[in-house]
Amino acid sequence: MTIAVPDFDLTGRVALVTGASSGFGARFSRLLAAAGAKVVMGARRADRLAALEAEIRAAGGEALAVNMDVTDEASTIAAYDAGEAAFGPIDTIIANAGIAGDHVSLDAPVEEVDRIMATNQRGVFLTAREGAKRLIANGSAEREHGRIVIIGSITAERAHVAAAATYSATKAGVRQMGKVMAREWARKGISVNVIQPGYFITEIVGEMFESEGGQRFMSGFPRKRLHDVSSLDVPLLMFCSDHAHGLTGSVLTVDDGQTL
């Protein structure tokens, strides 16, 4: 018996990645381009995006840097317009942009709370909704090719003192947002799934795990380590590929057992 082994070739797809200037977003942009997708990279830090675009193009990929503030609807629409003008209809959306807080609940300024809520929840909503509108207009109900991946966090599932309450609440919110959108758009040919990463070394974490407190925190993990961010590669590619045809409303935790 011959069994076809799945691959994650994304040739022909056009992906939009938010929060692409650093961390997960930058890695996802490189990964999608390496898999054959044309990648529209959205963020506010133009210098970093320009450098990433040049890097991907030098490696033979196709990428476009666009200025994008996910909290602003007009900016979100303009980013989609720019991407589609360059590469054609966007069929793969990675709602990755997110920020964390610097204060525990008792000390958090309301401005910080509002900023986190705006980026982590409204930003995801605007990104996903605009993408869905365009997918539907481009025949996703018939083609069943729409892919939306929301990047959440394990803080949606477990209370961590190291994570601000507002941040954790936004991640719990987008977890449910993704499931509701999956149900709402199930007959529109759009698969909506959520990846919940654990703790990795990224800019959003900074030097936390190098401190004494961070080391104590990490010692409570079952494997007492931080796993490499490459653990997210296969889940992301799977959810973006044709193999996600039968996957929608899924929430996949990738944390090396940190929530056990």
Short mmCIF file of C-alpha atoms in Angstrom, two decimals:
data_model
loop_
_atom_site.label_atom_id
_atom_site.label_comp_id
_atom_site.label_asym_id
_atom_site.label_seq_id
_atom_site.Cartn_x
_atom_site.Cartn_y
_atom_site.Cartn_z
CA MET A 1 0.00 0.00 0.00
CA THR A 2 1.27 3.42 -0.94
CA ILE A 3 0.64 6.28 1.45
CA ALA A 4 1.07 9.87 0.36
CA VAL A 5 3.19 11.74 2.89
CA PRO A 6 1.82 15.26 3.43
CA ASP A 7 3.97 18.26 2.71
CA PHE A 8 3.35 21.90 3.42
CA ASP A 9 4.11 23.51 0.10
CA LEU A 10 2.42 26.94 0.13
CA THR A 11 3.24 27.88 -3.44
CA GLY A 12 0.45 30.02 -4.85
CA ARG A 13 -0.70 31.32 -1.49
CA VAL A 14 -0.56 34.96 -0.44
CA ALA A 15 -0.15 35.44 3.30
CA LEU A 16 -0.47 38.48 5.53
CA VAL A 17 1.40 38.43 8.85
CA THR A 18 0.80 41.08 11.51
CA GLY A 19 3.40 41.98 14.09
CA ALA A 20 5.98 40.90 11.55
CA SER A 21 8.86 43.16 12.57
CA SER A 22 10.18 40.89 15.34
CA GLY A 23 9.65 37.72 17.37
CA PHE A 24 7.14 35.16 16.16
CA GLY A 25 5.97 37.40 13.33
CA ALA A 26 9.41 37.74 11.78
CA ARG A 27 9.98 33.99 12.01
CA PHE A 28 6.56 33.22 10.54
CA SER A 29 7.27 35.56 7.63
CA ARG A 30 10.55 33.81 6.85
CA LEU A 31 8.92 30.41 7.23
CA LEU A 32 5.97 31.12 4.96
CA ALA A 33 8.23 32.61 2.30
CA ALA A 34 10.53 29.58 2.47
CA ALA A 35 7.45 27.36 1.97
CA GLY A 36 6.60 29.20 -1.25
CA ALA A 37 4.02 31.78 -0.15
CA LYS A 38 4.12 35.43 -1.09
CA VAL A 39 4.22 37.27 2.22
CA VAL A 40 2.78 40.65 3.14
CA MET A 41 4.43 41.74 6.40
CA GLY A 42 2.61 44.29 8.51
CA ALA A 43 3.91 46.24 11.51
CA ARG A 44 4.69 49.77 12.67
CA ARG A 45 8.50 49.53 12.77
CA ALA A 46 9.29 50.30 9.16
CA ASP A 47 13.08 49.95 9.43
CA ARG A 48 12.87 46.40 10.73
CA LEU A 49 10.29 45.42 8.14
CA ALA A 50 12.45 46.81 5.33
CA ALA A 51 15.43 44.78 6.52
CA LEU A 52 13.30 41.62 6.75
CA GLU A 53 11.87 42.18 3.28
CA ALA A 54 15.38 42.53 1.87
CA GLU A 55 16.52 39.38 3.67
CA ILE A 56 13.63 37.29 2.33
CA ARG A 57 14.05 38.61 -1.21
CA ALA A 58 17.79 37.91 -1.10
CA ALA A 59 16.97 34.30 -0.17
CA GLY A 60 14.71 33.97 -3.22
CA GLY A 61 11.37 34.59 -1.54
CA GLU A 62 8.67 37.13 -2.29
CA ALA A 63 7.79 39.60 0.44
CA LEU A 64 6.36 43.08 0.87
CA ALA A 65 6.67 45.30 3.94
CA VAL A 66 3.61 47.43 4.70
CA ASN A 67 3.03 49.94 7.48
CA MET A 68 0.18 48.60 9.59
CA ASP A 69 -1.37 49.60 12.89
CA VAL A 70 -3.73 46.73 13.73
CA THR A 71 -5.67 48.89 16.20
CA ASP A 72 -6.75 51.20 13.37
CA GLU A 73 -9.32 49.99 10.84
CA ALA A 74 -8.21 52.35 8.07
CA SER A 75 -4.58 51.24 8.47
CA THR A 76 -5.63 47.59 8.39
CA ILE A 77 -7.64 48.07 5.20
CA ALA A 78 -4.75 49.97 3.60
CA ALA A 79 -2.34 47.14 4.42
CA TYR A 80 -4.60 44.60 2.73
CA ASP A 81 -4.99 46.91 -0.27
CA ALA A 82 -1.22 47.29 -0.63
CA GLY A 83 -0.62 43.56 -0.33
CA GLU A 84 -3.27 42.67 -2.87
CA ALA A 85 -2.02 45.31 -5.29
CA ALA A 86 1.41 43.66 -5.19
CA PHE A 87 0.55 39.95 -5.01
CA GLY A 88 -3.16 39.45 -5.65
CA PRO A 89 -5.87 38.28 -3.24
CA ILE A 90 -4.70 37.39 0.27
CA ASP A 91 -5.90 33.93 1.30
CA THR A 92 -3.83 33.26 4.43
CA ILE A 93 -3.93 35.53 7.46
CA ILE A 94 -1.72 35.26 10.55
CA ALA A 95 -3.11 37.49 13.31
CA ASN A 96 0.03 37.61 15.39
CA ALA A 97 0.45 41.21 16.59
CA GLY A 98 0.41 41.53 20.36
CA ILE A 99 1.94 43.45 23.24
CA ALA A 100 2.43 42.72 26.93
CA GLY A 101 2.17 44.89 30.02
CA ASP A 102 4.86 46.05 32.40
CA HIS A 103 2.76 46.21 35.57
CA VAL A 104 0.88 43.92 37.91
CA SER A 105 -2.84 44.61 38.22
CA LEU A 106 -2.70 46.97 41.21
CA ASP A 107 -0.12 49.21 39.53
CA ALA A 108 -1.20 49.07 35.87
CA PRO A 109 -2.04 52.50 34.42
CA VAL A 110 -5.36 52.53 32.60
CA GLU A 111 -3.53 53.73 29.48
CA GLU A 112 -1.52 50.50 29.48
CA VAL A 113 -4.69 48.44 29.93
CA ASP A 114 -6.33 50.20 26.99
CA ARG A 115 -3.24 49.77 24.81
CA ILE A 116 -3.05 46.02 25.47
CA MET A 117 -6.76 45.53 24.85
CA ALA A 118 -6.62 47.54 21.63
CA THR A 119 -3.68 45.64 20.14
CA ASN A 120 -4.38 42.13 21.38
CA GLN A 121 -8.15 42.00 20.90
CA ARG A 122 -9.37 44.75 18.60
CA GLY A 123 -6.30 44.24 16.43
CA VAL A 124 -7.01 40.53 16.03
CA PHE A 125 -10.67 41.22 15.33
CA LEU A 126 -9.97 43.85 12.65
CA THR A 127 -7.27 41.73 11.01
CA ALA A 128 -9.43 38.60 10.87
CA ARG A 129 -12.61 40.37 9.84
CA GLU A 130 -11.01 42.28 6.99
CA GLY A 131 -9.34 39.10 5.79
CA ALA A 132 -12.62 37.18 5.93
CA LYS A 133 -14.47 39.87 3.99
CA ARG A 134 -11.95 39.63 1.18
CA LEU A 135 -11.84 35.85 1.21
CA ILE A 136 -15.60 35.66 0.88
CA ALA A 137 -15.57 38.23 -1.94
CA ASN A 138 -12.97 36.12 -3.74
CA GLY A 139 -14.98 32.91 -3.65
CA SER A 140 -13.80 31.13 -0.51
CA ALA A 141 -17.20 29.46 -0.09
CA GLU A 142 -16.63 27.58 -3.34
CA ARG A 143 -12.86 27.16 -3.17
CA GLU A 144 -12.62 26.46 0.59
CA HIS A 145 -9.13 27.95 0.55
CA GLY A 146 -9.38 30.55 3.31
CA ARG A 147 -6.97 30.23 6.23
CA ILE A 148 -6.89 32.40 9.35
CA VAL A 149 -4.51 31.59 12.20
CA ILE A 150 -4.73 33.52 15.47
CA ILE A 151 -1.70 33.49 17.74
CA GLY A 152 -2.82 33.29 21.36
CA SER A 153 -0.93 32.27 24.49
CA ILE A 154 -0.94 29.64 27.22
CA THR A 155 -1.85 32.45 29.60
CA ALA A 156 -5.40 31.97 28.28
CA GLU A 157 -5.44 28.61 30.07
CA ARG A 158 -3.40 29.08 33.20
CA ALA A 159 -2.82 31.96 35.59
CA HIS A 160 0.80 33.09 35.59
CA VAL A 161 1.82 35.90 37.91
CA ALA A 162 4.51 36.81 35.38
CA ALA A 163 1.84 37.70 32.83
CA ALA A 164 -0.31 40.79 33.35
CA ALA A 165 -3.98 40.07 34.04
CA THR A 166 -5.01 42.24 31.09
CA TYR A 167 -2.66 40.41 28.73
CA SER A 168 -3.96 37.02 29.88
CA ALA A 169 -7.55 38.19 29.50
CA THR A 170 -6.92 39.31 25.92
CA LYS A 171 -5.46 35.93 25.06
CA ALA A 172 -8.44 34.13 26.59
CA GLY A 173 -10.61 36.46 24.55
CA VAL A 174 -8.98 35.75 21.20
CA ARG A 175 -9.13 32.02 21.91
CA GLN A 176 -12.91 32.25 22.07
CA MET A 177 -13.00 34.81 19.27
CA GLY A 178 -11.30 32.31 16.98
CA LYS A 179 -13.77 29.56 17.84
CA VAL A 180 -16.77 31.82 17.25
CA MET A 181 -15.36 33.07 13.96
CA ALA A 182 -14.71 29.47 12.91
CA ARG A 183 -18.36 28.65 13.55
CA GLU A 184 -19.60 31.83 11.88
CA TRP A 185 -17.53 31.31 8.72
CA ALA A 186 -17.64 27.51 8.53
CA ARG A 187 -19.80 27.58 5.40
CA LYS A 188 -17.78 30.38 3.88
CA GLY A 189 -14.79 28.14 3.13
CA ILE A 190 -12.62 29.73 5.83
CA SER A 191 -10.72 27.71 8.41
CA VAL A 192 -10.00 29.63 11.61
CA ASN A 193 -7.63 28.09 14.13
CA VAL A 194 -5.70 29.26 17.18
CA ILE A 195 -2.12 28.44 18.20
CA GLN A 196 -1.29 29.01 21.87
CA PRO A 197 2.49 29.22 22.29
CA GLY A 198 4.16 28.73 25.61
CA TYR A 199 7.20 30.67 26.78
CA PHE A 200 10.00 31.08 24.26
CA ILE A 201 12.86 33.53 24.12
CA THR A 202 11.48 36.49 22.17
CA GLU A 203 11.55 40.25 22.50
CA ILE A 204 8.20 40.25 24.28
CA VAL A 205 9.74 38.14 27.05
CA GLY A 206 13.07 39.96 26.99
CA GLU A 207 15.58 39.00 29.63
CA MET A 208 13.00 37.66 32.08
CA PHE A 209 14.28 34.10 32.06
CA GLU A 210 17.87 35.21 32.58
CA SER A 211 17.01 36.76 35.93
CA GLU A 212 16.91 34.90 39.23
CA GLY A 213 13.13 35.16 39.33
CA GLY A 214 12.88 33.93 35.76
CA GLN A 215 15.03 30.93 36.55
CA ARG A 216 12.77 30.06 39.49
CA PHE A 217 9.74 30.40 37.26
CA MET A 218 11.26 28.11 34.63
CA SER A 219 12.17 25.52 37.27
CA GLY A 220 8.44 24.95 37.73
CA PHE A 221 8.02 23.75 34.14
CA PRO A 222 7.83 19.94 33.81
CA ARG A 223 10.94 19.91 31.59
CA LYS A 224 12.60 22.89 33.31
CA ARG A 225 13.55 24.51 30.03
CA LEU A 226 12.48 26.83 27.23
CA HIS A 227 12.00 24.99 23.98
CA ASP A 228 13.16 26.37 20.63
CA VAL A 229 10.69 28.55 18.75
CA SER A 230 10.98 26.16 15.79
CA SER A 231 8.37 24.06 17.63
CA LEU A 232 5.78 26.40 16.11
CA ASP A 233 6.86 25.83 12.51
CA VAL A 234 4.93 22.67 11.69
CA PRO A 235 1.69 23.73 13.41
CA LEU A 236 1.71 27.04 11.57
CA LEU A 237 2.43 25.48 8.19
CA MET A 238 -0.25 22.84 8.74
CA PHE A 239 -2.93 25.40 9.57
CA CYS A 240 -1.95 27.50 6.54
CA SER A 241 -1.85 24.62 4.08
CA ASP A 242 -4.47 22.66 2.15
CA HIS A 243 -4.23 20.03 4.89
CA ALA A 244 -6.26 22.35 7.13
CA HIS A 245 -9.29 21.76 4.91
CA GLY A 246 -10.96 19.78 7.72
CA LEU A 247 -9.56 21.77 10.63
CA THR A 248 -11.44 24.75 11.98
CA GLY A 249 -12.14 25.97 15.49
CA SER A 250 -9.09 24.11 16.76
CA VAL A 251 -6.97 25.44 19.62
CA LEU A 252 -3.47 23.97 19.62
CA THR A 253 -1.18 24.52 22.60
CA VAL A 254 2.53 24.36 21.81
CA ASP A 255 4.40 24.78 25.11
CA ASP A 256 6.67 21.80 25.77
CA GLY A 257 4.30 20.78 28.57
CA GLN A 258 4.46 24.10 30.43
CA THR A 259 0.74 24.02 31.25
CA LEU A 260 0.80 20.47 32.63
#
